[in-house]
Amino acid sequence: MSTEDESPEETGPAADPDEEFLRFWRERRVCLLATTRADGTPHLVPVGVTYDHATRTARVITGGHTAKARHVERAERPVAAVSQVDGRRWSTLEGVATVRREPEAVRDAEVRYAERYRQPRENPARVVIEIAVRRYLGTVRPAG
């Protein structure tokens, strides 16, 4: 039988080049948030992080009275980074941070947190730190 009459093998749609990166940021793991104190020194704390690749937004839920929220609100240039590591695999997201207090923004962040981790405990003083991601570092990064 001649192979020239055979059609090429069908292939499915191309795999999302960012899938490994997205999967890494959906896996349940403790992350680290870095903010800057008023004296310019770094403040690094363990947190839960969610990431929305469509909007390039990382979110951290926390109490409005926490040092991390105060650092972002008081900073002249509120930059922040979140990072996670798994052996040799690691990823850091850097960008401009904003504290959001609007109930709909907090509720959205809580829903996202529950999907990655667990339902957060009740906290009427909760806020969300949103990071508009501008830079990706690490061994696990989005394509391009």
XYZ file of C-alpha atoms in Angstrom:
144
model
C 0.000 0.000 0.000
C 1.284 3.446 -0.917
C 1.805 5.968 1.909
C 1.138 8.938 -0.344
C -2.603 8.188 -0.236
C -2.689 8.181 3.539
C -3.709 11.349 5.339
C -1.335 12.803 7.903
C -1.960 11.730 11.466
C -4.521 13.933 13.159
C -3.224 15.922 16.047
C -5.198 17.696 18.713
C -4.991 21.391 19.426
C -1.567 22.635 20.430
C -0.950 22.364 24.139
C -1.089 25.656 26.043
C 2.568 26.686 26.375
C 1.753 28.196 29.784
C 0.088 25.041 31.153
C 3.046 23.962 33.317
C 3.260 27.468 34.773
C -0.492 27.635 35.406
C -0.547 24.154 36.952
C 2.342 25.146 39.237
C 0.354 28.159 40.477
C -2.763 26.000 41.073
C -0.964 23.354 43.146
C -1.612 23.703 46.859
C 1.500 25.089 48.515
C 2.602 27.758 50.945
C 4.037 30.811 49.214
C 6.062 33.797 50.390
C 5.075 37.449 50.059
C 7.741 40.149 50.067
C 6.792 43.757 50.774
C 8.943 46.708 51.792
C 8.948 48.287 55.238
C 9.046 52.081 55.632
C 12.804 51.872 56.326
C 13.351 50.073 53.003
C 14.056 46.636 54.457
C 12.211 43.593 53.119
C 9.322 42.007 54.995
C 8.889 38.349 54.010
C 5.978 36.236 55.270
C 4.306 32.914 54.381
C 0.915 33.311 52.677
C -1.558 31.655 50.368
C -1.554 33.112 46.851
C -3.889 32.799 43.909
C -2.968 33.837 40.395
C -5.190 34.855 37.472
C -3.145 34.597 34.273
C -5.801 36.291 32.119
C -5.477 39.517 34.120
C -1.897 38.918 35.339
C -3.095 39.405 38.942
C -1.798 37.660 42.058
C -3.979 37.876 45.172
C -3.272 37.458 48.881
C -6.075 37.630 51.450
C -5.167 39.036 54.855
C -6.453 41.161 57.714
C -6.532 44.892 57.079
C -4.446 45.502 60.203
C -1.502 43.266 59.214
C 1.986 44.548 58.538
C 1.831 43.322 54.939
C -1.316 45.346 54.216
C 0.083 48.416 55.997
C 3.355 48.204 54.045
C 1.498 48.230 50.741
C -0.855 51.050 51.759
C 1.913 53.277 53.130
C 4.491 52.733 50.408
C 5.301 55.538 48.031
C 6.034 52.875 45.417
C 4.063 49.775 46.519
C 5.910 46.894 44.906
C 5.596 43.308 46.062
C 6.628 39.812 45.063
C 5.165 36.379 45.724
C 7.152 33.207 45.322
C 6.814 29.465 45.691
C 9.250 26.597 45.454
C 9.079 22.845 44.920
C 12.562 21.348 44.938
C 14.354 22.748 41.898
C 11.135 24.229 40.514
C 10.383 27.778 41.603
C 8.467 30.807 40.426
C 8.315 34.439 41.517
C 5.749 37.015 40.427
C 6.666 40.695 40.890
C 4.591 43.815 40.423
C 2.747 46.795 41.792
C 0.575 46.036 44.825
C -2.742 47.523 45.901
C -4.880 46.839 48.963
C -8.514 46.337 48.007
C -11.235 46.632 50.643
C -14.340 46.542 48.432
C -16.578 43.627 49.486
C -16.835 42.260 45.927
C -13.016 42.234 45.507
C -12.544 40.520 48.877
C -15.260 37.942 48.127
C -13.721 37.175 44.729
C -10.325 36.652 46.372
C -11.884 34.389 49.021
C -13.520 32.228 46.331
C -10.198 31.922 44.484
C -8.414 31.072 47.744
C -10.979 28.357 48.539
C -10.368 26.773 45.118
C -6.610 26.495 45.671
C -6.440 25.904 49.421
C -9.594 25.641 51.540
C -12.493 27.836 52.606
C -10.926 30.736 54.551
C -12.091 31.355 58.087
C -14.507 34.211 58.667
C -12.736 37.575 58.965
C -14.788 40.789 58.780
C -11.553 42.833 58.633
C -10.281 40.944 55.569
C -8.711 42.788 52.644
C -7.019 41.533 49.520
C -3.577 42.532 48.338
C -3.627 42.491 44.552
C -0.356 42.434 42.659
C -0.415 43.578 39.031
C 2.297 41.203 37.823
C 4.942 42.845 35.640
C 7.815 40.352 35.910
C 8.165 36.563 36.095
C 11.257 34.871 37.484
C 12.165 31.261 38.076
C 12.470 27.878 36.482
C 8.697 27.811 35.941
C 7.580 30.851 33.928
C 4.965 31.586 31.329
C 5.974 31.215 27.704
C 7.078 34.258 25.770
